[in-house]
Amino acid sequence: MCGSMLTNYLRLTYILFVLTRETLDDVPSVIIDEACQLVKDNSITGRKQSSVDVVYTLWSNLKKTAGMEAGQVSYHKDKEVLLVKNVAKNTDIVKRLNKTKTENMKLDFKALREERDAKERAELREKQRKQQELDKELAKKRAQEAEIRSYTSLMKTENMKTNRGQLWLRFG
């Protein structure tokens, strides 16, 4: 997820979805509020204003073309852009977040993403395999039920009996 201010100078704050593929609706409002505070505090113009509007969206929705100014972004789908209006500065949140701030430039985001995607693909394959097993079992059960309901087993020669050679007595 990416958050930015609606000004000429954008300061971006990223929230990394590590464990599961989440949507913006799955992100708790507390995290959104903290990200908004970081965006406001990291912006030169945002610090000077009493309240700002913060836009947030998934990073995959960010659109950057060659003709854009430095710091300017657009969006592929405007419907996936969410707006938090009138974000006022909360120094307690900013101080708490700055105390825990670490900069780790050695993170390989591409490798993290590929690892997460590989895990998701493995889970999906396992789920599909289980579903195929259930489908095969269900098809086998249906075939057995259909055979029981049909009369094909009665018309087999090994199940047939003859009355030739039997003595019939008539009383009468």
PDB file of C-alpha atoms in Angstrom:
ATOM      1  CA  MET A   1       0.000   0.000   0.000  1.00  0.00           C
ATOM      2  CA  CYS A   2       1.202   3.478  -0.705  1.00  0.00           C
ATOM      3  CA  GLY A   3       0.066   6.747   0.890  1.00  0.00           C
ATOM      4  CA  SER A   4       0.685  10.241  -0.403  1.00  0.00           C
ATOM      5  CA  MET A   5      -0.454  13.810   0.203  1.00  0.00           C
ATOM      6  CA  LEU A   6      -2.452  15.807  -2.272  1.00  0.00           C
ATOM      7  CA  THR A   7       0.223  18.443  -2.857  1.00  0.00           C
ATOM      8  CA  ASN A   8       2.940  19.117  -5.363  1.00  0.00           C
ATOM      9  CA  TYR A   9       5.535  17.392  -3.215  1.00  0.00           C
ATOM     10  CA  LEU A  10       4.699  13.801  -2.475  1.00  0.00           C
ATOM     11  CA  ARG A  11       6.137  11.818   0.384  1.00  0.00           C
ATOM     12  CA  LEU A  12       5.372   8.164   0.072  1.00  0.00           C
ATOM     13  CA  THR A  13       4.931   5.742   2.920  1.00  0.00           C
ATOM     14  CA  TYR A  14       4.714   2.035   2.191  1.00  0.00           C
ATOM     15  CA  ILE A  15       3.054  -0.716   4.170  1.00  0.00           C
ATOM     16  CA  LEU A  16       4.434  -4.111   3.281  1.00  0.00           C
ATOM     17  CA  PHE A  17       1.960  -6.979   3.101  1.00  0.00           C
ATOM     18  CA  VAL A  18       4.247  -9.862   3.982  1.00  0.00           C
ATOM     19  CA  LEU A  19       2.099 -12.749   5.109  1.00  0.00           C
ATOM     20  CA  THR A  20      -1.039 -12.723   2.995  1.00  0.00           C
ATOM     21  CA  ARG A  21      -2.374 -11.044  -0.069  1.00  0.00           C
ATOM     22  CA  GLU A  22      -4.548  -8.387   1.481  1.00  0.00           C
ATOM     23  CA  THR A  23      -6.700  -5.641   0.076  1.00  0.00           C
ATOM     24  CA  LEU A  24      -6.993  -2.114   1.367  1.00  0.00           C
ATOM     25  CA  ASP A  25     -10.216  -3.093   3.125  1.00  0.00           C
ATOM     26  CA  ASP A  26      -8.296  -5.679   5.190  1.00  0.00           C
ATOM     27  CA  VAL A  27      -5.854  -3.120   6.610  1.00  0.00           C
ATOM     28  CA  PRO A  28      -6.860  -2.028  10.135  1.00  0.00           C
ATOM     29  CA  SER A  29      -7.771   1.638  10.535  1.00  0.00           C
ATOM     30  CA  VAL A  30      -5.052   2.023  13.204  1.00  0.00           C
ATOM     31  CA  ILE A  31      -2.372   1.222  10.625  1.00  0.00           C
ATOM     32  CA  ILE A  32      -3.979   3.586   8.107  1.00  0.00           C
ATOM     33  CA  ASP A  33      -3.964   6.355  10.732  1.00  0.00           C
ATOM     34  CA  GLU A  34      -0.297   5.715  11.555  1.00  0.00           C
ATOM     35  CA  ALA A  35       0.646   5.736   7.870  1.00  0.00           C
ATOM     36  CA  CYS A  36      -1.248   9.018   7.411  1.00  0.00           C
ATOM     37  CA  GLN A  37       0.659  10.536  10.335  1.00  0.00           C
ATOM     38  CA  LEU A  38       3.967   9.447   8.796  1.00  0.00           C
ATOM     39  CA  VAL A  39       2.998  10.894   5.410  1.00  0.00           C
ATOM     40  CA  LYS A  40       2.047  14.224   6.999  1.00  0.00           C
ATOM     41  CA  ASP A  41       5.181  14.339   9.163  1.00  0.00           C
ATOM     42  CA  ASN A  42       7.549  13.421   6.307  1.00  0.00           C
ATOM     43  CA  SER A  43       6.197  16.103   3.991  1.00  0.00           C
ATOM     44  CA  ILE A  44       7.702  19.596   4.045  1.00  0.00           C
ATOM     45  CA  THR A  45       4.409  21.273   3.199  1.00  0.00           C
ATOM     46  CA  GLY A  46       2.392  18.822   5.301  1.00  0.00           C
ATOM     47  CA  ARG A  47       4.264  19.777   8.462  1.00  0.00           C
ATOM     48  CA  LYS A  48       3.359  23.424   7.956  1.00  0.00           C
ATOM     49  CA  GLN A  49      -0.365  22.821   7.466  1.00  0.00           C
ATOM     50  CA  SER A  50      -2.791  22.111  10.297  1.00  0.00           C
ATOM     51  CA  SER A  51      -4.533  19.305   8.412  1.00  0.00           C
ATOM     52  CA  VAL A  52      -4.055  17.589   5.071  1.00  0.00           C
ATOM     53  CA  ASP A  53      -5.817  15.050   2.871  1.00  0.00           C
ATOM     54  CA  VAL A  54      -3.948  11.785   2.368  1.00  0.00           C
ATOM     55  CA  VAL A  55      -4.493   9.464  -0.583  1.00  0.00           C
ATOM     56  CA  TYR A  56      -3.661   5.775  -0.309  1.00  0.00           C
ATOM     57  CA  THR A  57      -3.735   2.931  -2.790  1.00  0.00           C
ATOM     58  CA  LEU A  58      -1.938  -0.290  -3.612  1.00  0.00           C
ATOM     59  CA  TRP A  59       1.478   0.183  -5.214  1.00  0.00           C
ATOM     60  CA  SER A  60       0.347  -1.764  -8.272  1.00  0.00           C
ATOM     61  CA  ASN A  61      -2.188   1.001  -8.927  1.00  0.00           C
ATOM     62  CA  LEU A  62       0.499   3.713  -9.139  1.00  0.00           C
ATOM     63  CA  LYS A  63       1.126   4.979 -12.657  1.00  0.00           C
ATOM     64  CA  LYS A  64       4.285   6.849 -13.579  1.00  0.00           C
ATOM     65  CA  THR A  65       4.977   8.032 -17.109  1.00  0.00           C
ATOM     66  CA  ALA A  66       8.009   9.740 -18.614  1.00  0.00           C
ATOM     67  CA  GLY A  67       6.228  13.079 -19.060  1.00  0.00           C
ATOM     68  CA  MET A  68       5.463  13.511 -15.356  1.00  0.00           C
ATOM     69  CA  GLU A  69       7.309  15.836 -13.008  1.00  0.00           C
ATOM     70  CA  ALA A  70       9.517  14.457 -10.244  1.00  0.00           C
ATOM     71  CA  GLY A  71       7.298  13.235  -7.413  1.00  0.00           C
ATOM     72  CA  GLN A  72       4.147  13.291  -9.505  1.00  0.00           C
ATOM     73  CA  VAL A  73       2.141  10.088  -9.844  1.00  0.00           C
ATOM     74  CA  SER A  74      -1.136   9.049 -11.377  1.00  0.00           C
ATOM     75  CA  TYR A  75      -3.338   6.004 -10.913  1.00  0.00           C
ATOM     76  CA  HIS A  76      -4.356   3.195 -13.235  1.00  0.00           C
ATOM     77  CA  LYS A  77      -7.792   2.793 -11.607  1.00  0.00           C
ATOM     78  CA  ASP A  78      -9.241   5.776  -9.783  1.00  0.00           C
ATOM     79  CA  LYS A  79     -11.801   3.561  -8.037  1.00  0.00           C
ATOM     80  CA  GLU A  80      -8.991   1.826  -6.115  1.00  0.00           C
ATOM     81  CA  VAL A  81      -7.748   5.112  -4.664  1.00  0.00           C
ATOM     82  CA  LEU A  82      -8.963   5.913  -1.153  1.00  0.00           C
ATOM     83  CA  LEU A  83      -8.824   9.311   0.525  1.00  0.00           C
ATOM     84  CA  VAL A  84      -8.426  10.199   4.192  1.00  0.00           C
ATOM     85  CA  LYS A  85      -9.558  13.787   4.705  1.00  0.00           C
ATOM     86  CA  ASN A  86      -8.371  16.302   7.277  1.00  0.00           C
ATOM     87  CA  VAL A  87      -5.487  14.412   8.852  1.00  0.00           C
ATOM     88  CA  ALA A  88      -4.342  16.544  11.788  1.00  0.00           C
ATOM     89  CA  LYS A  89      -0.935  16.057  13.352  1.00  0.00           C
ATOM     90  CA  ASN A  90      -0.778  13.687  16.300  1.00  0.00           C
ATOM     91  CA  THR A  91       2.666  14.069  17.847  1.00  0.00           C
ATOM     92  CA  ASP A  92       2.230  11.088  20.179  1.00  0.00           C
ATOM     93  CA  ILE A  93       1.847   8.681  17.256  1.00  0.00           C
ATOM     94  CA  VAL A  94       4.719  10.262  15.321  1.00  0.00           C
ATOM     95  CA  LYS A  95       7.085  10.115  18.333  1.00  0.00           C
ATOM     96  CA  ARG A  96       6.163   6.495  19.050  1.00  0.00           C
ATOM     97  CA  LEU A  97       6.748   5.516  15.410  1.00  0.00           C
ATOM     98  CA  ASN A  98      10.042   7.426  15.179  1.00  0.00           C
ATOM     99  CA  LYS A  99      11.365   5.569  18.248  1.00  0.00           C
ATOM    100  CA  THR A 100      10.860   2.260  16.454  1.00  0.00           C
ATOM    101  CA  LYS A 101      12.127   3.523  13.101  1.00  0.00           C
ATOM    102  CA  THR A 102      14.792   1.447  11.398  1.00  0.00           C
ATOM    103  CA  GLU A 103      16.181   1.791   7.916  1.00  0.00           C
ATOM    104  CA  ASN A 104      17.131  -1.460   6.312  1.00  0.00           C
ATOM    105  CA  MET A 105      18.253  -0.810   2.773  1.00  0.00           C
ATOM    106  CA  LYS A 106      19.428  -4.403   2.413  1.00  0.00           C
ATOM    107  CA  LEU A 107      15.887  -5.755   2.070  1.00  0.00           C
ATOM    108  CA  ASP A 108      15.322  -7.385  -1.282  1.00  0.00           C
ATOM    109  CA  PHE A 109      11.672  -6.581  -1.914  1.00  0.00           C
ATOM    110  CA  LYS A 110      11.631  -8.497  -5.178  1.00  0.00           C
ATOM    111  CA  ALA A 111      12.852 -11.667  -3.455  1.00  0.00           C
ATOM    112  CA  LEU A 112      10.323 -11.208  -0.639  1.00  0.00           C
ATOM    113  CA  ARG A 113       7.535 -10.802  -3.181  1.00  0.00           C
ATOM    114  CA  GLU A 114       8.650 -13.850  -5.183  1.00  0.00           C
ATOM    115  CA  GLU A 115       8.869 -15.922  -1.999  1.00  0.00           C
ATOM    116  CA  ARG A 116       5.371 -14.879  -0.947  1.00  0.00           C
ATOM    117  CA  ASP A 117       3.989 -15.568  -4.425  1.00  0.00           C
ATOM    118  CA  ALA A 118       5.646 -19.007  -4.461  1.00  0.00           C
ATOM    119  CA  LYS A 119       4.032 -19.865  -1.111  1.00  0.00           C
ATOM    120  CA  GLU A 120       0.653 -18.720  -2.403  1.00  0.00           C
ATOM    121  CA  ARG A 121       1.049 -20.786  -5.577  1.00  0.00           C
ATOM    122  CA  ALA A 122       1.993 -23.859  -3.507  1.00  0.00           C
ATOM    123  CA  GLU A 123      -1.064 -23.386  -1.294  1.00  0.00           C
ATOM    124  CA  LEU A 124      -3.252 -22.974  -4.370  1.00  0.00           C
ATOM    125  CA  ARG A 125      -1.816 -26.132  -5.977  1.00  0.00           C
ATOM    126  CA  GLU A 126      -2.432 -28.095  -2.767  1.00  0.00           C
ATOM    127  CA  LYS A 127      -5.988 -26.803  -2.583  1.00  0.00           C
ATOM    128  CA  GLN A 128      -6.606 -27.727  -6.236  1.00  0.00           C
ATOM    129  CA  ARG A 129      -5.104 -31.199  -5.684  1.00  0.00           C
ATOM    130  CA  LYS A 130      -7.433 -31.827  -2.751  1.00  0.00           C
ATOM    131  CA  GLN A 131     -10.383 -30.589  -4.787  1.00  0.00           C
ATOM    132  CA  GLN A 132      -9.464 -32.943  -7.656  1.00  0.00           C
ATOM    133  CA  GLU A 133      -9.280 -35.874  -5.231  1.00  0.00           C
ATOM    134  CA  LEU A 134     -12.716 -34.997  -3.889  1.00  0.00           C
ATOM    135  CA  ASP A 135     -14.075 -34.687  -7.429  1.00  0.00           C
ATOM    136  CA  LYS A 136     -12.655 -38.100  -8.409  1.00  0.00           C
ATOM    137  CA  GLU A 137     -14.107 -39.678  -5.284  1.00  0.00           C
ATOM    138  CA  LEU A 138     -17.484 -38.088  -5.943  1.00  0.00           C
ATOM    139  CA  ALA A 139     -17.467 -39.202  -9.599  1.00  0.00           C
ATOM    140  CA  LYS A 140     -16.601 -42.764  -8.550  1.00  0.00           C
ATOM    141  CA  LYS A 141     -19.407 -42.766  -5.985  1.00  0.00           C
ATOM    142  CA  ARG A 142     -21.891 -41.439  -8.553  1.00  0.00           C
ATOM    143  CA  ALA A 143     -20.833 -44.105 -11.063  1.00  0.00           C
ATOM    144  CA  GLN A 144     -21.389 -46.841  -8.464  1.00  0.00           C
ATOM    145  CA  GLU A 145     -24.810 -45.441  -7.591  1.00  0.00           C
ATOM    146  CA  ALA A 146     -25.743 -45.243 -11.275  1.00  0.00           C
ATOM    147  CA  GLU A 147     -24.691 -48.878 -11.795  1.00  0.00           C
ATOM    148  CA  ILE A 148     -26.762 -49.983  -8.826  1.00  0.00           C
ATOM    149  CA  ARG A 149     -29.807 -48.166 -10.216  1.00  0.00           C
ATOM    150  CA  SER A 150     -29.396 -49.620 -13.703  1.00  0.00           C
ATOM    151  CA  TYR A 151     -30.227 -53.185 -14.720  1.00  0.00           C
ATOM    152  CA  THR A 152     -26.932 -53.883 -16.468  1.00  0.00           C
ATOM    153  CA  SER A 153     -25.769 -56.229 -13.719  1.00  0.00           C
ATOM    154  CA  LEU A 154     -28.868 -58.377 -14.183  1.00  0.00           C
ATOM    155  CA  MET A 155     -28.238 -59.027 -17.869  1.00  0.00           C
ATOM    156  CA  LYS A 156     -24.761 -60.515 -17.437  1.00  0.00           C
ATOM    157  CA  THR A 157     -24.450 -64.141 -18.532  1.00  0.00           C
ATOM    158  CA  GLU A 158     -22.740 -65.260 -15.334  1.00  0.00           C
ATOM    159  CA  ASN A 159     -25.740 -64.052 -13.337  1.00  0.00           C
ATOM    160  CA  MET A 160     -28.280 -65.835 -15.573  1.00  0.00           C
ATOM    161  CA  LYS A 161     -29.775 -69.216 -14.697  1.00  0.00           C
ATOM    162  CA  THR A 162     -31.537 -71.650 -16.970  1.00  0.00           C
ATOM    163  CA  ASN A 163     -34.371 -74.019 -16.275  1.00  0.00           C
ATOM    164  CA  ARG A 164     -33.388 -76.542 -18.959  1.00  0.00           C
ATOM    165  CA  GLY A 165     -33.101 -80.023 -17.742  1.00  0.00           C
ATOM    166  CA  GLN A 166     -35.439 -79.470 -14.861  1.00  0.00           C
ATOM    167  CA  LEU A 167     -38.436 -81.701 -14.474  1.00  0.00           C
ATOM    168  CA  TRP A 168     -41.742 -80.016 -14.520  1.00  0.00           C
ATOM    169  CA  LEU A 169     -44.606 -81.867 -13.019  1.00  0.00           C
ATOM    170  CA  ARG A 170     -48.145 -80.939 -13.731  1.00  0.00           C
ATOM    171  CA  PHE A 171     -50.849 -81.776 -11.396  1.00  0.00           C
ATOM    172  CA  GLY A 172     -54.214 -81.537 -12.665  1.00  0.00           C
TER     173      GLY A 172
END
